[in-house]
Amino acid sequence: MEIFGSTFDDSVFLEARDRVSVALSSYNAKLCKPEWFCESTALDTDDPLEKQKVFKFRGDLAVRQGNHQKALDAYSSCLEWVADNNLTIRRDVLEGMARCCTRLGQRERALDLADLLSKEASNTCHLISLLLLKVSIYQHFGDVRLKMTSLQQLCSMLPFNPWHWYSLGQTCLQLLESDRTTGLCSPQSFESVEEQREEQQEEASELDEDRIWLKACTCFIRTRLLLRILRQQQSSFVLQRTESTLQTTDEVLQRLNPKETTLQALTEVVSEDLIPEKMREDYQDGESLASVCLQSFQGALVEQDLNDWGARD
């Protein structure tokens, strides 16, 4: 009786066949001068790929030099030579054009380019890059609420990234400050109907302010929990940045001044998924968008009656 695995195939002991050596032809690397693509003769070619490279390199150099109009022109020319199946370069060029338009104050064109990128997104990496692009566009033009929406989606896509949570918390603070300033500057009416309408608007504004305040508390608590976990594996300037952000987070939470019961409840809720095994899984990277669903960021805590919470001191 033979034990399973105790026998071997005879082919294991056969001698290897004689291998025929193939002589490799000599290879001469192409040497290029610095900024060779800036020369007028660089476009003296019929190769579409070479023209694409020239315009792409010119655009990248112009961005580095701060000449965004020149970079936009170069990227636009490059896009004409990008092959239809070269989606990587196409997305890179479109994003470069959108960022140049942002710097040039062309808000609508920048958003149109972002929408074009969103239509061509096929995986989570594309979607994350798109959301980061939108955040930069909205931040440049001062669209705080739209920026907050994109950051919320980023936090949903990357729930263990503390920097997106921190940015979202800072955006909530900015929105709170702007809403308070707007409220102080609102005109008052002496007619009873207008006064009633203003009272209703003030109540709605206060409720909205409370929700944003609670969201800010949640974001900074989540940031603090994530950074405390990550700093165990950090050192050098990375650890210094983490420690500095933790100090800022603690100061902001003191300024927001939630009740101790609110702080404990929020900490308990936002730490439920902070399991080391789950945090190590990078299951979303490159995943098809067909299986991704960005749900509303509004959690159960925010949807509860804030009066029953008694969240603030």
Tab-separated table of C-alpha atoms in Angstrom:
chain	number	residue	atom	x	y	z
A	1	MET	CA	0.000	0.000	0.000
A	2	GLU	CA	1.476	3.303	-1.090
A	3	ILE	CA	1.284	6.328	1.125
A	4	PHE	CA	-0.176	9.360	-0.622
A	5	GLY	CA	2.665	11.556	-1.832
A	6	SER	CA	5.389	8.915	-1.371
A	7	THR	CA	5.855	8.237	-5.080
A	8	PHE	CA	7.400	10.549	-7.667
A	9	ASP	CA	6.925	10.959	-11.352
A	10	ASP	CA	9.892	9.654	-13.349
A	11	SER	CA	10.101	12.915	-15.232
A	12	VAL	CA	11.421	14.571	-12.077
A	13	PHE	CA	14.699	12.653	-12.420
A	14	LEU	CA	15.184	13.115	-16.159
A	15	GLU	CA	18.124	15.216	-17.314
A	16	ALA	CA	17.334	18.710	-18.494
A	17	ARG	CA	17.349	19.237	-22.222
A	18	ASP	CA	20.254	21.030	-23.735
A	19	ARG	CA	19.494	24.688	-23.956
A	20	VAL	CA	20.493	26.607	-27.060
A	21	SER	CA	22.258	29.832	-26.215
A	22	VAL	CA	21.045	32.868	-28.115
A	23	ALA	CA	23.427	35.703	-28.724
A	24	LEU	CA	21.928	39.061	-27.783
A	25	SER	CA	22.324	41.903	-30.188
A	26	SER	CA	24.052	45.031	-28.939
A	27	TYR	CA	21.864	47.779	-27.501
A	28	ASN	CA	22.712	51.446	-27.627
A	29	ALA	CA	20.760	53.596	-25.185
A	30	LYS	CA	19.320	56.804	-26.547
A	31	LEU	CA	20.965	59.864	-25.036
A	32	CYS	CA	18.916	63.040	-24.744
A	33	LYS	CA	20.057	66.511	-23.819
A	34	PRO	CA	18.359	68.292	-20.909
A	35	GLU	CA	15.010	69.761	-22.009
A	36	TRP	CA	15.475	68.360	-25.506
A	37	PHE	CA	11.701	68.511	-25.965
A	38	CYS	CA	11.790	72.321	-25.855
A	39	GLU	CA	13.734	72.543	-29.099
A	40	SER	CA	11.811	73.373	-32.263
A	41	THR	CA	13.257	70.313	-33.999
A	42	ALA	CA	11.683	68.012	-31.399
A	43	LEU	CA	8.448	68.019	-33.411
A	44	ASP	CA	10.153	67.173	-36.692
A	45	THR	CA	8.766	63.661	-36.656
A	46	ASP	CA	5.783	61.764	-38.028
A	47	ASP	CA	5.563	59.493	-34.993
A	48	PRO	CA	2.400	60.358	-32.974
A	49	LEU	CA	3.925	58.855	-29.827
A	50	GLU	CA	6.965	61.121	-30.047
A	51	LYS	CA	4.778	64.202	-30.518
A	52	GLN	CA	2.689	63.141	-27.544
A	53	LYS	CA	5.818	62.864	-25.402
A	54	VAL	CA	7.111	66.280	-26.510
A	55	PHE	CA	3.887	68.119	-25.644
A	56	LYS	CA	3.455	66.184	-22.384
A	57	PHE	CA	6.989	67.001	-21.228
A	58	ARG	CA	6.524	70.644	-22.212
A	59	GLY	CA	3.337	70.836	-20.187
A	60	ASP	CA	4.926	69.218	-17.125
A	61	LEU	CA	7.881	71.612	-17.291
A	62	ALA	CA	5.605	74.642	-17.647
A	63	VAL	CA	3.626	73.558	-14.574
A	64	ARG	CA	6.830	73.258	-12.597
A	65	GLN	CA	7.821	76.751	-13.742
A	66	GLY	CA	4.414	78.146	-12.748
A	67	ASN	CA	3.362	79.052	-16.300
A	68	HIS	CA	-0.073	77.443	-16.263
A	69	GLN	CA	-1.337	78.995	-19.508
A	70	LYS	CA	1.639	77.601	-21.394
A	71	ALA	CA	1.118	74.243	-19.686
A	72	LEU	CA	-2.566	74.239	-20.622
A	73	ASP	CA	-1.725	74.887	-24.283
A	74	ALA	CA	0.853	72.083	-24.279
A	75	TYR	CA	-1.525	69.617	-22.613
A	76	SER	CA	-4.264	70.503	-25.100
A	77	SER	CA	-1.891	69.790	-27.992
A	78	CYS	CA	-0.771	66.572	-26.333
A	79	LEU	CA	-4.340	65.344	-26.012
A	80	GLU	CA	-4.707	65.427	-29.792
A	81	TRP	CA	-1.924	62.847	-30.164
A	82	VAL	CA	-2.920	60.471	-27.371
A	83	ALA	CA	-4.109	57.125	-28.691
A	84	ASP	CA	-7.677	56.136	-27.827
A	85	ASN	CA	-6.496	53.049	-25.946
A	86	ASN	CA	-3.901	54.930	-23.882
A	87	LEU	CA	-6.235	55.742	-20.999
A	88	THR	CA	-3.465	56.309	-18.461
A	89	ILE	CA	-1.833	59.187	-20.350
A	90	ARG	CA	-5.225	60.558	-21.361
A	91	ARG	CA	-6.383	60.765	-17.739
A	92	ASP	CA	-3.067	62.264	-16.684
A	93	VAL	CA	-3.308	64.973	-19.345
A	94	LEU	CA	-6.960	65.760	-18.571
A	95	GLU	CA	-6.194	66.116	-14.876
A	96	GLY	CA	-3.252	68.388	-15.696
A	97	MET	CA	-5.526	70.543	-17.842
A	98	ALA	CA	-8.115	70.738	-15.049
A	99	ARG	CA	-5.500	71.843	-12.515
A	100	CYS	CA	-4.159	74.468	-14.932
A	101	CYS	CA	-7.672	75.799	-15.507
A	102	THR	CA	-8.116	76.001	-11.748
A	103	ARG	CA	-4.970	78.077	-11.380
A	104	LEU	CA	-6.087	80.306	-14.251
A	105	GLY	CA	-9.473	80.934	-12.627
A	106	GLN	CA	-11.427	78.967	-15.249
A	107	ARG	CA	-13.794	77.244	-12.833
A	108	GLU	CA	-16.397	75.941	-15.288
A	109	ARG	CA	-13.831	74.480	-17.668
A	110	ALA	CA	-12.008	72.809	-14.783
A	111	LEU	CA	-15.254	71.206	-13.606
A	112	ASP	CA	-16.123	70.143	-17.185
A	113	LEU	CA	-12.777	68.360	-17.419
A	114	ALA	CA	-13.434	66.729	-14.044
A	115	ASP	CA	-16.832	65.526	-15.299
A	116	LEU	CA	-15.131	64.086	-18.361
A	117	LEU	CA	-12.766	62.186	-16.099
A	118	SER	CA	-15.684	60.898	-14.030
A	119	LYS	CA	-17.333	59.427	-17.128
A	120	GLU	CA	-14.147	57.527	-17.957
A	121	ALA	CA	-13.488	56.281	-14.408
A	122	SER	CA	-13.459	52.475	-14.269
A	123	ASN	CA	-11.990	51.638	-10.848
A	124	THR	CA	-11.611	53.026	-7.349
A	125	CYS	CA	-8.159	54.472	-8.081
A	126	HIS	CA	-9.714	56.628	-10.805
A	127	LEU	CA	-12.502	57.708	-8.474
A	128	ILE	CA	-10.136	58.626	-5.639
A	129	SER	CA	-7.970	60.702	-7.999
A	130	LEU	CA	-11.092	62.430	-9.288
A	131	LEU	CA	-12.303	63.277	-5.779
A	132	LEU	CA	-8.897	64.697	-4.860
A	133	LEU	CA	-9.031	66.817	-8.013
A	134	LYS	CA	-12.493	68.130	-7.128
A	135	VAL	CA	-11.348	68.960	-3.598
A	136	SER	CA	-8.518	71.089	-4.984
A	137	ILE	CA	-10.876	72.841	-7.439
A	138	TYR	CA	-13.506	73.632	-4.807
A	139	GLN	CA	-10.869	74.747	-2.327
A	140	HIS	CA	-9.319	77.133	-4.843
A	141	PHE	CA	-12.661	78.791	-5.601
A	142	GLY	CA	-13.903	78.794	-2.018
A	143	ASP	CA	-16.784	76.333	-2.542
A	144	VAL	CA	-16.739	75.035	1.028
A	145	ARG	CA	-19.888	72.904	0.922
A	146	LEU	CA	-18.973	71.214	-2.359
A	147	LYS	CA	-15.484	70.586	-1.010
A	148	MET	CA	-17.045	69.006	2.075
A	149	THR	CA	-19.165	66.716	-0.110
A	150	SER	CA	-16.098	65.448	-1.983
A	151	LEU	CA	-14.185	64.932	1.263
A	152	GLN	CA	-17.104	62.948	2.660
A	153	GLN	CA	-16.943	60.659	-0.352
A	154	LEU	CA	-13.186	60.290	0.120
A	155	CYS	CA	-13.707	59.291	3.750
A	156	SER	CA	-16.259	56.719	2.616
A	157	MET	CA	-13.831	55.330	0.024
A	158	LEU	CA	-10.798	55.390	2.357
A	159	PRO	CA	-12.200	55.071	5.896
A	160	PHE	CA	-8.776	54.467	7.468
A	161	ASN	CA	-7.018	57.509	6.018
A	162	PRO	CA	-6.727	60.007	8.903
A	163	TRP	CA	-5.752	62.947	6.686
A	164	HIS	CA	-9.035	62.951	4.773
A	165	TRP	CA	-10.928	62.911	8.081
A	166	TYR	CA	-8.752	65.751	9.347
A	167	SER	CA	-9.358	67.806	6.192
A	168	LEU	CA	-13.092	67.185	6.475
A	169	GLY	CA	-13.073	68.333	10.095
A	170	GLN	CA	-11.196	71.509	9.152
A	171	THR	CA	-13.715	72.150	6.368
A	172	CYS	CA	-16.572	71.778	8.846
A	173	LEU	CA	-14.909	74.375	11.085
A	174	GLN	CA	-14.541	76.709	8.116
A	175	LEU	CA	-18.204	76.244	7.252
A	176	LEU	CA	-19.261	76.929	10.842
A	177	GLU	CA	-17.297	80.171	10.887
A	178	SER	CA	-18.678	81.328	7.525
A	179	ASP	CA	-22.273	80.515	8.519
A	180	ARG	CA	-21.934	82.481	11.748
A	181	THR	CA	-20.498	85.453	9.882
A	182	THR	CA	-23.333	85.335	7.346
A	183	GLY	CA	-25.893	85.149	10.112
A	184	LEU	CA	-24.527	88.267	11.778
A	185	CYS	CA	-24.687	90.190	8.514
A	186	SER	CA	-28.235	89.206	7.523
A	187	PRO	CA	-30.667	92.136	7.256
A	188	GLN	CA	-33.650	92.365	9.589
A	189	SER	CA	-37.175	93.090	8.455
A	190	PHE	CA	-39.831	94.876	10.483
A	191	GLU	CA	-42.818	93.163	8.839
A	192	SER	CA	-44.365	90.332	10.848
A	193	VAL	CA	-44.337	87.879	7.937
A	194	GLU	CA	-40.718	88.563	7.233
A	195	GLU	CA	-39.877	88.277	10.919
A	196	GLN	CA	-41.569	84.873	11.105
A	197	ARG	CA	-39.710	83.748	7.995
A	198	GLU	CA	-36.419	84.934	9.473
A	199	GLU	CA	-37.132	83.049	12.699
A	200	GLN	CA	-37.759	79.854	10.722
A	201	GLN	CA	-34.572	80.394	8.751
A	202	GLU	CA	-32.634	81.014	11.957
A	203	GLU	CA	-33.990	77.793	13.471
A	204	ALA	CA	-33.044	75.848	10.348
A	205	SER	CA	-29.645	77.512	10.334
A	206	GLU	CA	-29.079	76.625	13.981
A	207	LEU	CA	-30.041	73.007	13.321
A	208	ASP	CA	-27.719	72.894	10.330
A	209	GLU	CA	-24.985	74.446	12.442
A	210	ASP	CA	-25.497	71.803	15.128
A	211	ARG	CA	-25.211	69.028	12.547
A	212	ILE	CA	-22.023	70.475	11.120
A	213	TRP	CA	-20.680	70.923	14.662
A	214	LEU	CA	-21.419	67.271	15.436
A	215	LYS	CA	-19.847	66.198	12.156
A	216	ALA	CA	-16.719	68.198	13.000
A	217	CYS	CA	-16.485	66.503	16.394
A	218	THR	CA	-16.877	63.100	14.746
A	219	CYS	CA	-14.149	63.812	12.182
A	220	PHE	CA	-11.588	64.998	14.725
A	221	ILE	CA	-12.313	62.088	17.065
A	222	ARG	CA	-11.885	59.669	14.155
A	223	THR	CA	-8.655	61.440	13.159
A	224	ARG	CA	-7.282	61.154	16.681
A	225	LEU	CA	-8.069	57.444	16.916
A	226	LEU	CA	-6.490	56.639	13.552
A	227	LEU	CA	-3.342	58.674	14.197
A	228	ARG	CA	-2.826	57.040	17.590
A	229	ILE	CA	-2.899	53.637	15.891
A	230	LEU	CA	-0.595	54.649	13.046
A	231	ARG	CA	2.037	56.429	15.151
A	232	GLN	CA	3.085	53.082	16.663
A	233	GLN	CA	4.660	52.267	13.286
A	234	GLN	CA	6.086	55.717	12.510
A	235	SER	CA	9.347	57.533	13.133
A	236	SER	CA	11.322	60.614	12.102
A	237	PHE	CA	9.486	63.485	10.381
A	238	VAL	CA	6.421	61.302	9.755
A	239	LEU	CA	5.977	60.812	13.482
A	240	GLN	CA	6.570	64.523	14.079
A	241	ARG	CA	3.773	65.398	11.669
A	242	THR	CA	1.469	62.930	13.390
A	243	GLU	CA	2.252	64.300	16.860
A	244	SER	CA	1.690	67.869	15.658
A	245	THR	CA	-1.663	66.945	14.113
A	246	LEU	CA	-2.715	65.099	17.266
A	247	GLN	CA	-1.966	68.205	19.317
A	248	THR	CA	-3.988	70.365	16.919
A	249	THR	CA	-6.850	67.854	17.006
A	250	ASP	CA	-6.965	67.932	20.812
A	251	GLU	CA	-6.995	71.734	20.782
A	252	VAL	CA	-9.850	71.824	18.263
A	253	LEU	CA	-11.917	69.355	20.301
A	254	GLN	CA	-11.421	71.532	23.365
A	255	ARG	CA	-12.645	74.503	21.370
A	256	LEU	CA	-15.675	72.579	20.078
A	257	ASN	CA	-16.316	71.631	23.727
A	258	PRO	CA	-18.608	68.576	23.453
A	259	LYS	CA	-20.086	67.097	26.605
A	260	GLU	CA	-18.166	64.217	28.099
A	261	THR	CA	-21.055	61.841	27.408
A	262	THR	CA	-21.160	62.994	23.777
A	263	LEU	CA	-17.408	62.535	23.454
A	264	GLN	CA	-17.571	59.012	24.844
A	265	ALA	CA	-20.530	58.031	22.672
A	266	LEU	CA	-18.929	59.350	19.488
A	267	THR	CA	-15.620	57.677	20.305
A	268	GLU	CA	-17.361	54.359	20.841
A	269	VAL	CA	-19.263	54.558	17.571
A	270	VAL	CA	-16.432	55.713	15.279
A	271	SER	CA	-14.003	53.132	16.687
A	272	GLU	CA	-16.193	50.095	16.010
A	273	ASP	CA	-14.470	49.257	12.706
A	274	LEU	CA	-10.911	50.040	13.830
A	275	ILE	CA	-9.775	46.430	13.846
A	276	PRO	CA	-6.079	45.869	12.967
A	277	GLU	CA	-6.857	42.961	10.632
A	278	LYS	CA	-9.437	44.971	8.769
A	279	MET	CA	-7.247	48.063	8.570
A	280	ARG	CA	-4.465	46.061	6.922
A	281	GLU	CA	-6.746	44.931	4.118
A	282	ASP	CA	-6.446	47.057	1.017
A	283	TYR	CA	-9.473	45.500	-0.617
A	284	GLN	CA	-10.620	48.661	-2.374
A	285	ASP	CA	-7.442	49.429	-4.311
A	286	GLY	CA	-8.169	49.107	-8.017
A	287	GLU	CA	-11.572	47.580	-7.426
A	288	SER	CA	-14.157	47.897	-10.163
A	289	LEU	CA	-16.710	50.637	-9.653
A	290	ALA	CA	-19.483	48.147	-10.350
A	291	SER	CA	-19.182	46.887	-6.759
A	292	VAL	CA	-18.690	50.313	-5.162
A	293	CYS	CA	-21.596	52.228	-3.708
A	294	LEU	CA	-20.990	55.603	-2.068
A	295	GLN	CA	-23.712	55.874	0.527
A	296	SER	CA	-24.764	59.075	2.173
A	297	PHE	CA	-22.228	60.281	4.690
A	298	GLN	CA	-24.919	61.236	7.167
A	299	GLY	CA	-24.593	58.710	9.962
A	300	ALA	CA	-27.141	57.675	12.523
A	301	LEU	CA	-25.596	59.998	15.068
A	302	VAL	CA	-26.097	63.071	12.912
A	303	GLU	CA	-29.646	62.077	12.021
A	304	GLN	CA	-30.727	61.842	15.657
A	305	ASP	CA	-32.496	64.658	17.408
A	306	LEU	CA	-29.709	66.880	18.682
A	307	ASN	CA	-31.930	68.261	21.420
A	308	ASP	CA	-32.235	64.768	22.883
A	309	TRP	CA	-28.470	64.387	22.635
A	310	GLY	CA	-27.720	67.532	24.590
A	311	ALA	CA	-24.436	67.378	22.761
A	312	ARG	CA	-23.029	70.757	23.731
A	313	ASP	CA	-22.284	72.138	27.132
